[in-house]
Each structure stands twice: as C-alpha cells, then as structure tokens.
mmCIF file of C-alpha atoms in Angstrom:
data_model
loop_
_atom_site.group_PDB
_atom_site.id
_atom_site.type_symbol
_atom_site.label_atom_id
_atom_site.label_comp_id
_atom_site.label_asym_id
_atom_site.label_seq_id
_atom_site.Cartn_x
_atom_site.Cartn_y
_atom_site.Cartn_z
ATOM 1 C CA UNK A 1 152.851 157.049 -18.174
ATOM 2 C CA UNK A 2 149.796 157.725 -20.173
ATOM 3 C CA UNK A 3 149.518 161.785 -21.166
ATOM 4 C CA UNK A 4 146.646 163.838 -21.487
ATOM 5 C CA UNK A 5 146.298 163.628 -25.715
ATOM 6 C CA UNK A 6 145.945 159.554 -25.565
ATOM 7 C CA UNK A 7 143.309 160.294 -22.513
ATOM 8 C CA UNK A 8 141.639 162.595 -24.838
ATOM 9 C CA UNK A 9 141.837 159.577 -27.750
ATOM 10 C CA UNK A 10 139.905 157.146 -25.211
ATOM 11 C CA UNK A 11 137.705 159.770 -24.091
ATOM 12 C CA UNK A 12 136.770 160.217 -27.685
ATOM 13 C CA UNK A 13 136.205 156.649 -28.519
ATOM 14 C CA UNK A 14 134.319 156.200 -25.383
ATOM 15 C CA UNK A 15 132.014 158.869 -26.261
ATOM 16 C CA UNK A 16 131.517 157.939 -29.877
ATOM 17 C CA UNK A 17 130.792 154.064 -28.356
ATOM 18 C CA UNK A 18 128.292 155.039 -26.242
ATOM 19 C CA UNK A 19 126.672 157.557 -29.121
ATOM 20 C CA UNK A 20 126.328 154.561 -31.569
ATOM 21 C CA UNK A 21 125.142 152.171 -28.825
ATOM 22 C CA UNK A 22 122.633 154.745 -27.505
ATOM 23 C CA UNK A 23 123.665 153.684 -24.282
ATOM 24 C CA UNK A 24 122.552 156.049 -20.979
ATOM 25 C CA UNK A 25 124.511 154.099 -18.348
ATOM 26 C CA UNK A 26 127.221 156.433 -17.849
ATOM 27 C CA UNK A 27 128.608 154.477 -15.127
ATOM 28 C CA UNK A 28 128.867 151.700 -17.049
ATOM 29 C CA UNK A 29 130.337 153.105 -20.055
ATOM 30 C CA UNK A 30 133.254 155.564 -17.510
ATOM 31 C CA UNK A 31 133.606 151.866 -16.035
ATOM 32 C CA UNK A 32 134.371 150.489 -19.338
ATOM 33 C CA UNK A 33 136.788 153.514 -20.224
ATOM 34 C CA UNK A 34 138.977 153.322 -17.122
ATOM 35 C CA UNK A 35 139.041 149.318 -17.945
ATOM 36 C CA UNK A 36 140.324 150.385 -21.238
ATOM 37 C CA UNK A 37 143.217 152.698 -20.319
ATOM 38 C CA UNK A 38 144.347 150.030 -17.657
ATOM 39 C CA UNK A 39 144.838 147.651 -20.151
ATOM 40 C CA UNK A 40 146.802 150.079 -22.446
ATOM 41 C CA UNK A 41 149.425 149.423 -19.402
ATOM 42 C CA UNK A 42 149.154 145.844 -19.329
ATOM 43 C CA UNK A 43 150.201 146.260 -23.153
ATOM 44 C CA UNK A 44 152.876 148.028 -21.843
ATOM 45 C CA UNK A 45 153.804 145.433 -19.566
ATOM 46 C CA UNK A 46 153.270 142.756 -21.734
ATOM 47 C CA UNK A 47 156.149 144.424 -24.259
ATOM 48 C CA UNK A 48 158.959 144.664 -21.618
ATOM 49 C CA UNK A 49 158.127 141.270 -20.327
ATOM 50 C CA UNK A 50 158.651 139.993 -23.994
ATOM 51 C CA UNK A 51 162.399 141.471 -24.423
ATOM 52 C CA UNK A 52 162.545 138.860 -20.605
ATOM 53 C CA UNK A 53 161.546 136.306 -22.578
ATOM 54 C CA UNK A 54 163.130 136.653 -25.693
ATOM 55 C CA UNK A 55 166.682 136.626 -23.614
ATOM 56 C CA UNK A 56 165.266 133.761 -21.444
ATOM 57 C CA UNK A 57 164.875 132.197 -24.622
ATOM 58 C CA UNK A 58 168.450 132.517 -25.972
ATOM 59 C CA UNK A 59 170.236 131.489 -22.558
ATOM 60 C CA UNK A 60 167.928 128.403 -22.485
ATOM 61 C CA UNK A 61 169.459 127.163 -26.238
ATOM 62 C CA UNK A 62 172.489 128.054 -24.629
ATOM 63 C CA UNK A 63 172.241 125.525 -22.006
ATOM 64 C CA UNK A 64 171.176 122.656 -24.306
ATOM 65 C CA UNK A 65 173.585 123.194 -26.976
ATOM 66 C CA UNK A 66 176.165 122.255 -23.915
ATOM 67 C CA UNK A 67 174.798 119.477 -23.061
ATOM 68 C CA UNK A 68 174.508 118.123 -26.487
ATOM 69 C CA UNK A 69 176.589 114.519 -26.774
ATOM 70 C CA UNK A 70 178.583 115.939 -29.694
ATOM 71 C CA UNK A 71 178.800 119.736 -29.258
ATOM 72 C CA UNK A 72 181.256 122.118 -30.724
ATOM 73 C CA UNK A 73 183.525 123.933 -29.272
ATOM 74 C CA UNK A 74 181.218 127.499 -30.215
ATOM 75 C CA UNK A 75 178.388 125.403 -28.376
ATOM 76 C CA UNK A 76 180.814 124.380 -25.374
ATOM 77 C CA UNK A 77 181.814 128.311 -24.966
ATOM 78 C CA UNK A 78 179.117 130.254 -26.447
ATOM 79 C CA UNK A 79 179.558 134.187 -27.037
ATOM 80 C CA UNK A 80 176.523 134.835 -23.614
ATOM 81 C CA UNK A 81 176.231 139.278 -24.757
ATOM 82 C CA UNK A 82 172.698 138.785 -25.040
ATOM 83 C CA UNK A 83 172.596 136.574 -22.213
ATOM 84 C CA UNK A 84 173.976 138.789 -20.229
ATOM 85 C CA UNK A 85 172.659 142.415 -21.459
ATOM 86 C CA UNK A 86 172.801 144.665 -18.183
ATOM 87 C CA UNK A 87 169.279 146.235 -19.477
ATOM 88 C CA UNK A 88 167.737 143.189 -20.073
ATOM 89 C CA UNK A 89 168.927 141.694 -16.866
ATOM 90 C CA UNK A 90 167.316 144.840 -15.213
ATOM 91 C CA UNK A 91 164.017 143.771 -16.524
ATOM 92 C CA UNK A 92 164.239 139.951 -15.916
ATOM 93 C CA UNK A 93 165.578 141.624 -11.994
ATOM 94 C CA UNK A 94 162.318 143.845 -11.329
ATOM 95 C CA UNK A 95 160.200 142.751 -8.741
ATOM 96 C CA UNK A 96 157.915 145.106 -9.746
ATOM 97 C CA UNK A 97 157.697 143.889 -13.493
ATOM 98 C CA UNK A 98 157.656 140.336 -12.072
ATOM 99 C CA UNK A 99 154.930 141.174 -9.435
ATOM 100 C CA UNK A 100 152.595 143.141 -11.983
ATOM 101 C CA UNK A 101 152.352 140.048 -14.328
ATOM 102 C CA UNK A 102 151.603 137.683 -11.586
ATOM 103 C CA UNK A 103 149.132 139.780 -10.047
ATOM 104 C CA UNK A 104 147.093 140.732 -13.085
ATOM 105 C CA UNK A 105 147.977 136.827 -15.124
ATOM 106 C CA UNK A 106 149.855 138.459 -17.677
ATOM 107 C CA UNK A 107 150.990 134.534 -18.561
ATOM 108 C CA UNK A 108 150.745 135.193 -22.154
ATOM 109 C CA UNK A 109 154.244 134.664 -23.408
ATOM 110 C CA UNK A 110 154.266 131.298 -21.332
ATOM 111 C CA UNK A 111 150.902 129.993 -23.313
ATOM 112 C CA UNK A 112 151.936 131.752 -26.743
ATOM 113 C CA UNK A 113 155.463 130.768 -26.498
ATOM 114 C CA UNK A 114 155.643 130.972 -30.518
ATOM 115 C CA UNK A 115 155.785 134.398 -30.774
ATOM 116 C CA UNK A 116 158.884 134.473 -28.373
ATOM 117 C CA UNK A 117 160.654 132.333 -30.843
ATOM 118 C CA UNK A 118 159.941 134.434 -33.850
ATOM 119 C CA UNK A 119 161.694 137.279 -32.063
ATOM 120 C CA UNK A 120 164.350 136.008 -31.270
ATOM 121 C CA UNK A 121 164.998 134.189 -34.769
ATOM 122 C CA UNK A 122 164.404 136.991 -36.607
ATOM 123 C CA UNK A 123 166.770 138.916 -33.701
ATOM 124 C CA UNK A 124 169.624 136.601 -34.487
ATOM 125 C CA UNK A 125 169.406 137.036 -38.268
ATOM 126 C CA UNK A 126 169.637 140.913 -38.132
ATOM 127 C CA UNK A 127 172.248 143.127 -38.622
ATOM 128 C CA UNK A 128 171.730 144.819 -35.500
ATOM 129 C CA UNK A 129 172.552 141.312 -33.372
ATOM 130 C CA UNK A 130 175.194 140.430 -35.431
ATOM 131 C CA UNK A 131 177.103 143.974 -34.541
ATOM 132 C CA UNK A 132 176.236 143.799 -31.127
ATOM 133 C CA UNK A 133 177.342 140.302 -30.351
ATOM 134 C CA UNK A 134 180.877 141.289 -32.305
ATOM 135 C CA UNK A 135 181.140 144.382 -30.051
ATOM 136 C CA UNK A 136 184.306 144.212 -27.510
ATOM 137 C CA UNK A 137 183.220 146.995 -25.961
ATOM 138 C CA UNK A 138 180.979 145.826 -22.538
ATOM 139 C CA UNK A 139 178.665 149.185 -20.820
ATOM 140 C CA UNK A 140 175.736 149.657 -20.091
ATOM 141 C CA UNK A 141 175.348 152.022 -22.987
ATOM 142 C CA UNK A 142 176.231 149.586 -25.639
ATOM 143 C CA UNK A 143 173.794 146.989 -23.863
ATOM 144 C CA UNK A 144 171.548 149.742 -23.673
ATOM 145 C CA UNK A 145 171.455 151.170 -27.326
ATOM 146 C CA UNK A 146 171.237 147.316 -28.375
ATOM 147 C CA UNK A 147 167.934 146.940 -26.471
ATOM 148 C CA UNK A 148 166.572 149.731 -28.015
ATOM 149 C CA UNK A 149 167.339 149.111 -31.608
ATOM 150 C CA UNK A 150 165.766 145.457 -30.620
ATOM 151 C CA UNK A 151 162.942 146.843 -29.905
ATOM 152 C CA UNK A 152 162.606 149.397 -32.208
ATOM 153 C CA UNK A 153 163.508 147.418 -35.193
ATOM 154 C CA UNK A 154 162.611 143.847 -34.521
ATOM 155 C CA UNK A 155 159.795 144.102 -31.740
ATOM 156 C CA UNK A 156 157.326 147.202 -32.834
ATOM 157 C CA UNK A 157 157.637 146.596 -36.407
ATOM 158 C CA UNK A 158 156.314 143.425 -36.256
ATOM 159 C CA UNK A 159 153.155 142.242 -37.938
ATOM 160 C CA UNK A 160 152.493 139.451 -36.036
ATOM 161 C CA UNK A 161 152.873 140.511 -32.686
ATOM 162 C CA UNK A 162 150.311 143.498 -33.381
ATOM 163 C CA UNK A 163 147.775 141.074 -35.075
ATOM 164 C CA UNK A 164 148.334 138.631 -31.681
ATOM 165 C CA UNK A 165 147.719 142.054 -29.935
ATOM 166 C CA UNK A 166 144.979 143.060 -31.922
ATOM 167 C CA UNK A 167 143.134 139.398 -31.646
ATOM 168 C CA UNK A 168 143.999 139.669 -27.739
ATOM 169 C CA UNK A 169 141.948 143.107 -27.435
ATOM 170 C CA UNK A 170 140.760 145.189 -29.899
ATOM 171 C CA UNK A 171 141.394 148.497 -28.548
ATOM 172 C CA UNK A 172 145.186 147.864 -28.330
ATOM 173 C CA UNK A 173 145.081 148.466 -32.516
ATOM 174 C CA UNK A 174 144.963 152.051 -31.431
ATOM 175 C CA UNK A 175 147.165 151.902 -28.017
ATOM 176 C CA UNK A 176 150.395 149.997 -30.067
ATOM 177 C CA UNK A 177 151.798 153.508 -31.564
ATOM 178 C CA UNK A 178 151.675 155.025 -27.785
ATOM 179 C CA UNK A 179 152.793 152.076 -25.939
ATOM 180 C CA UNK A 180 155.667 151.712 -28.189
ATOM 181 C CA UNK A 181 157.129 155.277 -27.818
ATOM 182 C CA UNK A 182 156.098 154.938 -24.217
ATOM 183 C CA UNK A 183 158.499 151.844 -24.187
ATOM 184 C CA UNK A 184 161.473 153.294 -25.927
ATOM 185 C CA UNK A 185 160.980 155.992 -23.513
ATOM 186 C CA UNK A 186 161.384 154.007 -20.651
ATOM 187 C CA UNK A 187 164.450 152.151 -22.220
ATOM 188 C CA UNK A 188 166.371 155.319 -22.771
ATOM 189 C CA UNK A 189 165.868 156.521 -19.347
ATOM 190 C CA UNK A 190 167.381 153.369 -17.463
ATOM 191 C CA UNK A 191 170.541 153.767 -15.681
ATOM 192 C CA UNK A 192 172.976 151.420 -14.780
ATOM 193 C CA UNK A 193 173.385 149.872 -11.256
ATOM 194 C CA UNK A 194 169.580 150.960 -10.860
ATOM 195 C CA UNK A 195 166.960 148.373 -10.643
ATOM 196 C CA UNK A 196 163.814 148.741 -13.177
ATOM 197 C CA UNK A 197 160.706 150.020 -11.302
ATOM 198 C CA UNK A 198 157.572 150.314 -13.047
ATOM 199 C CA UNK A 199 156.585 153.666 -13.236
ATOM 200 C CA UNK A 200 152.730 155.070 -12.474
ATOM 201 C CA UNK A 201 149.756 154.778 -15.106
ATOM 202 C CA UNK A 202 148.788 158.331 -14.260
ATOM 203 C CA UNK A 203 151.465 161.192 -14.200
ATOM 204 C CA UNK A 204 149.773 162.839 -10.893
ATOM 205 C CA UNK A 205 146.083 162.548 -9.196
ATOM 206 C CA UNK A 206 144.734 165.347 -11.533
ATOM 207 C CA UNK A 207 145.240 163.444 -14.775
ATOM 208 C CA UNK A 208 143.297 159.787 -13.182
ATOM 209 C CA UNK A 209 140.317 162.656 -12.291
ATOM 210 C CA UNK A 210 140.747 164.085 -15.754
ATOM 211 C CA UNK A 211 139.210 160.879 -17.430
ATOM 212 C CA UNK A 212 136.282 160.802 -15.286
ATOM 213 C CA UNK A 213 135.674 164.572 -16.080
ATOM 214 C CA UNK A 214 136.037 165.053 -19.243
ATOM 215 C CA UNK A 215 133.681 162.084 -20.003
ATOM 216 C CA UNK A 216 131.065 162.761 -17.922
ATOM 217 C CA UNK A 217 131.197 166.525 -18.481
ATOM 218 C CA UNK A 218 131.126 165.735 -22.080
ATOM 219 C CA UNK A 219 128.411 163.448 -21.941
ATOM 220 C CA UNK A 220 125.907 165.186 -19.604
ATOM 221 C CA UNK A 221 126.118 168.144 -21.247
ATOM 222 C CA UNK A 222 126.610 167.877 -24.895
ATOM 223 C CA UNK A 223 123.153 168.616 -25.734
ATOM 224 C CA UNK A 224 124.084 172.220 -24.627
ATOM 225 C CA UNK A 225 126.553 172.864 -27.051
ATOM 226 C CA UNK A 226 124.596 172.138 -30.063
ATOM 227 C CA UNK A 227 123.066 175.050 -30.595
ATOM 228 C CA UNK A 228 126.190 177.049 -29.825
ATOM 229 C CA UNK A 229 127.615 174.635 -32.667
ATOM 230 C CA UNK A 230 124.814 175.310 -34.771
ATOM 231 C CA UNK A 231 125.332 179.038 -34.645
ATOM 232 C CA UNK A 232 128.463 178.724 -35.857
ATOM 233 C CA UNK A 233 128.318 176.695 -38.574
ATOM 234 C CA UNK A 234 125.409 178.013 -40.321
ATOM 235 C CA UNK A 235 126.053 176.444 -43.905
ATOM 236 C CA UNK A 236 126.063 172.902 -41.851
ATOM 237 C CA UNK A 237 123.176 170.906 -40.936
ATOM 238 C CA UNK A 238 124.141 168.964 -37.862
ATOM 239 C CA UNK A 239 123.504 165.659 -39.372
ATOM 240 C CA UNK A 240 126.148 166.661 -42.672
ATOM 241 C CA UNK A 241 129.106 167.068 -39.913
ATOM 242 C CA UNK A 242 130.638 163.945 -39.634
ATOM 243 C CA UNK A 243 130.035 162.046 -35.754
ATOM 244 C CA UNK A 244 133.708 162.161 -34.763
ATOM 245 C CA UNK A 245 133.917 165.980 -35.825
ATOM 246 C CA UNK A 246 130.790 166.662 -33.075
ATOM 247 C CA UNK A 247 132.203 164.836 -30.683
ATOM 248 C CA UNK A 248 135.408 166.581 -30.986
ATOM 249 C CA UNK A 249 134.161 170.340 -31.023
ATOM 250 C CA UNK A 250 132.229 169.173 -28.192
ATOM 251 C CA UNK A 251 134.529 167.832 -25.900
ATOM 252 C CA UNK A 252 137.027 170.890 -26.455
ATOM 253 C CA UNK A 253 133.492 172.910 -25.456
ATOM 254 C CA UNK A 254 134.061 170.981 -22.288
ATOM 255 C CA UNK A 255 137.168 172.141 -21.855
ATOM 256 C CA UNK A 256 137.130 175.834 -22.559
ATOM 257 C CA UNK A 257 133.866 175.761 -19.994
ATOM 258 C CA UNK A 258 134.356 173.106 -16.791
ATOM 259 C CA UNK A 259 138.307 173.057 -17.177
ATOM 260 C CA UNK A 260 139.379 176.171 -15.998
ATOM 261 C CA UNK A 261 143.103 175.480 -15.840
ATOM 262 C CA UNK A 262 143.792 174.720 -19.135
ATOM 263 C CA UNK A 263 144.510 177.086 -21.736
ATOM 264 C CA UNK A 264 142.061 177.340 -24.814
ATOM 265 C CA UNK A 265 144.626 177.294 -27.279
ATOM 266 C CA UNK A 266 146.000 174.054 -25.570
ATOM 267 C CA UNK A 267 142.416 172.482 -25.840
ATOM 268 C CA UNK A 268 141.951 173.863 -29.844
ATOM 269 C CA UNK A 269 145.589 172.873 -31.146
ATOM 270 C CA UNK A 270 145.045 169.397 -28.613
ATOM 271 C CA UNK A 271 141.522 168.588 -30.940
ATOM 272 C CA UNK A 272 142.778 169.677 -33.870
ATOM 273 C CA UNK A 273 145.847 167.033 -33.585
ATOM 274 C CA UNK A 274 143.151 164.200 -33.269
ATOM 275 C CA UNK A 275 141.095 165.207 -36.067
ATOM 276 C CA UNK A 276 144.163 164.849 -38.230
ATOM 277 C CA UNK A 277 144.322 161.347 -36.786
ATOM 278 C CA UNK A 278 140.767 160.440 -36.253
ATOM 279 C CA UNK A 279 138.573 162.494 -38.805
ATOM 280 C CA UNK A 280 138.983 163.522 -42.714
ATOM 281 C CA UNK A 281 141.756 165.740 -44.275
ATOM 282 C CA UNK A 282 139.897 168.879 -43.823
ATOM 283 C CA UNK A 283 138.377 168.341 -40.484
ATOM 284 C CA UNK A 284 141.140 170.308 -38.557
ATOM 285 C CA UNK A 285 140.357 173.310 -40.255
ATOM 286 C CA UNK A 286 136.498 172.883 -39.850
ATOM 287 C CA UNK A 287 137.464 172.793 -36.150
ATOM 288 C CA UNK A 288 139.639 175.095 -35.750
ATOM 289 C CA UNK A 289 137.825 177.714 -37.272
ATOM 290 C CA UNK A 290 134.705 176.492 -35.139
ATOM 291 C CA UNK A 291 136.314 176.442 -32.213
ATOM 292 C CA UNK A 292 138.168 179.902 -32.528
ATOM 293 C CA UNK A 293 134.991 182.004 -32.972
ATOM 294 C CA UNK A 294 133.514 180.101 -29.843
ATOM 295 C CA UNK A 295 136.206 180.460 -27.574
ATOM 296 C CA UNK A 296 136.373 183.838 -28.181
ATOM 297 C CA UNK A 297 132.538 183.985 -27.854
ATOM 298 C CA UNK A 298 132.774 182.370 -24.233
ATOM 299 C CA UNK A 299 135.376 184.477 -23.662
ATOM 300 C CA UNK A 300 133.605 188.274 -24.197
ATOM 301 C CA UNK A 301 130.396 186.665 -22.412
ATOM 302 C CA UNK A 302 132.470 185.322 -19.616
ATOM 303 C CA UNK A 303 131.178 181.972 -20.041
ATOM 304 C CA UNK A 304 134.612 180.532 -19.865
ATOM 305 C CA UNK A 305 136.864 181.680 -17.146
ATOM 306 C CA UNK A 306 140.398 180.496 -17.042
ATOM 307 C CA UNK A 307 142.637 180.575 -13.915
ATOM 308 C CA UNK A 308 146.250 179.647 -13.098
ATOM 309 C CA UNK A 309 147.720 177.979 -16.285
ATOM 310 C CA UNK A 310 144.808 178.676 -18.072
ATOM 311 C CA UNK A 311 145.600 182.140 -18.638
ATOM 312 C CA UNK A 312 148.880 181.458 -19.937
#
C-alpha cells in the first residue's frame, strides 16, 4: 500500500504542476493527482504480472522443446523448478491479480512481449537461476527467496524495463523506487498454501482523505503563509528561495495548522526527508530551521493545536 511520505511526494509535484501551469481548477488538478497515485498501483500490478509472464514464458519453451522431431533427452525431461515455483504459481493463481488486469487492460506484457523475453534470458544466464534450478531442496522458502532475488536482481535493476515504464507514463520515473520496495514487500510476506490477494491502495479511509486535504488545504491557503515565511527568513527574498523549497515549508504549514493529529516533529523530519530528495544539498537545513521557529511560533499563539497522536 501507498504510505503517507510518497502521498506527500505527489502532493508536492501536484502542487508545483499546478504553480508552473498557473492553473486555478483545483478540481481538475486533485482529479489529476488521485489519477496519478492510481496508476502508481497499476505499476505495481504491472510488476507482479511480469514475474506471471516471465514463468509463462519458460513453461511455454518447455512444451516446444518436447515436441521438437529430434529432441534430447534434457528437452524430453526438462528440470520444470521455475515452472513450478509455489510463489510464482500463487501469482499466476490470483483471481484478484488476474481480475485487476482485465478490468483496468493492463494487456501490456501481451502487446510488448519483448521485454518478457529479455527477463527471462537474462534470468537463465544468472547465477542466481543457475543455483536455484541445482537446488534439491523443494519449500516454499527456497521458491520464495528465488523470487525475490529475481526480482531484486534481474527485474528492478533493469534499464529497459524502467525506460518502457518511463515512455508508458512519465510520472512512474519517480513511482519505480517505491513500487519496487513495495513489491519485495509483498513477496516476503507470502505464505505458503495461501492464495495471493491484492492488497488495498490506501492503508485505511484516513490516508485516501489525506490526499484530498493536504492538496487543497495547501493550495487554498498558501498565500497565508507567506508572510509568516517571510518573517522568518528575513535575509531571503521570496523569489531567491528555490519553488520546491516554498512549496515544501508550505505544505508542512498545512500540517502543523489543519492536521491536528499529526505530530509537528513528524511533519518537519517528514519535509525535511523530501528536500534531501527533491531540493538542493542544503535545503533540509533551510527548512528545518524555518520550520522549527514557526512551529514553535504557532504553538505559543495557539495557532496550531494538536490532539490525540499529535501530542505525542
């Protein structure tokens, strides 16, 4: 499932978007984000359905190196491991994996069939499938640990795929990272003699209404905040701080005032992880030292009010 830093990440992008677009249709633009984080899960999809594929792959060879006039005797009674991976046969199992790419015509391995094939050759010249297919020992765990070096190894690292990915939609250069970790994840956490359901988007209610918030909180009232900004960086001249800065400081503004039941220190140490990602070198300590003088500045004027886990 998606958590709350990547929401922040396409909360951020959305805003900075719609700033250099000088856009006003907010409905349009929250429209636009929500599209955005829905297809972050069809990229997730679209990465389990290619381990299917790679293995429907290799037990289709299999098949027509039998039925060759003159096969050998390897050919006639291949080693079928891979073919027959527990994990992977969980996947290729899952009506729910199965129903999500009919439903939203994730076809893409079927029309792009290519990249499929340079998996699994560059699968069956590894180390990694070499071991496993050599292993005596049949579990789950072996076929499990397998997948996930697979993955790991052959599948994220891959240049290709991301540039396919990238061509496919451009906001998926900055999704690939998450939805591979999110992947691995969900590898390491199947269980044998379980069938693979596809878990939620959204980890609860309050995370789905989270987007919506913090973008439209951000956006309606961001004017506000720039002359508490202003006052706090008095050496700056708003236009010498860079965009993605501003739009940081104020969407963590956001939080410390309309989010109640988060913690400020969550919000300050949550922005300063995504200007070390997003921004320059020194922009984390620009905003953290921002930041810290106006939360504690809401704070004595009662401007921001925390409640629950916000206090903690």
């Amino acid at each position: 499932m998606i958590n709350r830093r990547h929401i922040r990440v396409k909360v951020m992008q959305s805003v900075y978007a719609m700033q250099q677009s000088h856009s006003d249709d907010l409905v349009k633009e929250e429209k636009f984000l929500k599209h955005s984080i829905q297809k972050m899960y069809d990229l997730y999809v679209l990465n389990l359905q290619l381990l299917v594929e790679v293995q429907k792959l290799a037990r289709k060879r299999i098949e027509l190196s039998k039925k060759k006039i003159l096969a050998t005797k390897e050919e006639l009674n291949p080693n079928t491991k891979f073919i027959d991976n527990k994990v992977l046969n969980q996947l290729n199992e899952s009506v729910s994996l199965e129903g999500y790419v009919e439903l939203n015509k994730l076809n893409y391995w079927d029309l792009d069939d290519e990249y499929v094939k340079i998996l699994f050759d560059e699968l069956q010249k590894s180390d990694i499938y070499k071991k496993y297919m050599d292993t005596v020992e049949d579990s789950f765990n072996v076929d499990r640990a397998f997948v996930i070096d697979f993955f790991r190894e052959i599948v994220a690292p891959n240049e290709k795929i991301a540039d396919y990915f990238e061509d496919k939609m451009i906001s998926w250069v900055d999704d690939i990272p998450f939805v591979n970790t999110w992947v691995l994840k969900t590898l390491n956490k199947q269980k044998a003699n379980k069938p693979f359901i596809l878990g939620s988007l959204y980890k609860d209610s309050e995370d789905q209404a989270f987007v919506s918030n913090l973008f439209n909180k951000t956006m309606l009232n961001q004017h506000k905040y720039e002359e508490d900004i202003k006052e706090k960086t008095p050496n700056w001249e708003a236009d010498r701080i860079a965009d993605i800065d501003m739009i940081i400081i104020k969407m963590a503004i956001t939080e410390f005032l309309h989010f109640p039941s988060i913690p400020s220190r969550v919000s300050i140490n949550e922005y300063i992880e995504l200007a070390k990602d997003y921004s320059t070198n020194k922009s984390g300590y620009f905003i953290n030292g921002v930041l810290d003088k106006l939360a504690k500045d809401y704070l004595s004027s009662n401007k921001m009010v925390k409640i629950g886990r916000g206090l903690l």
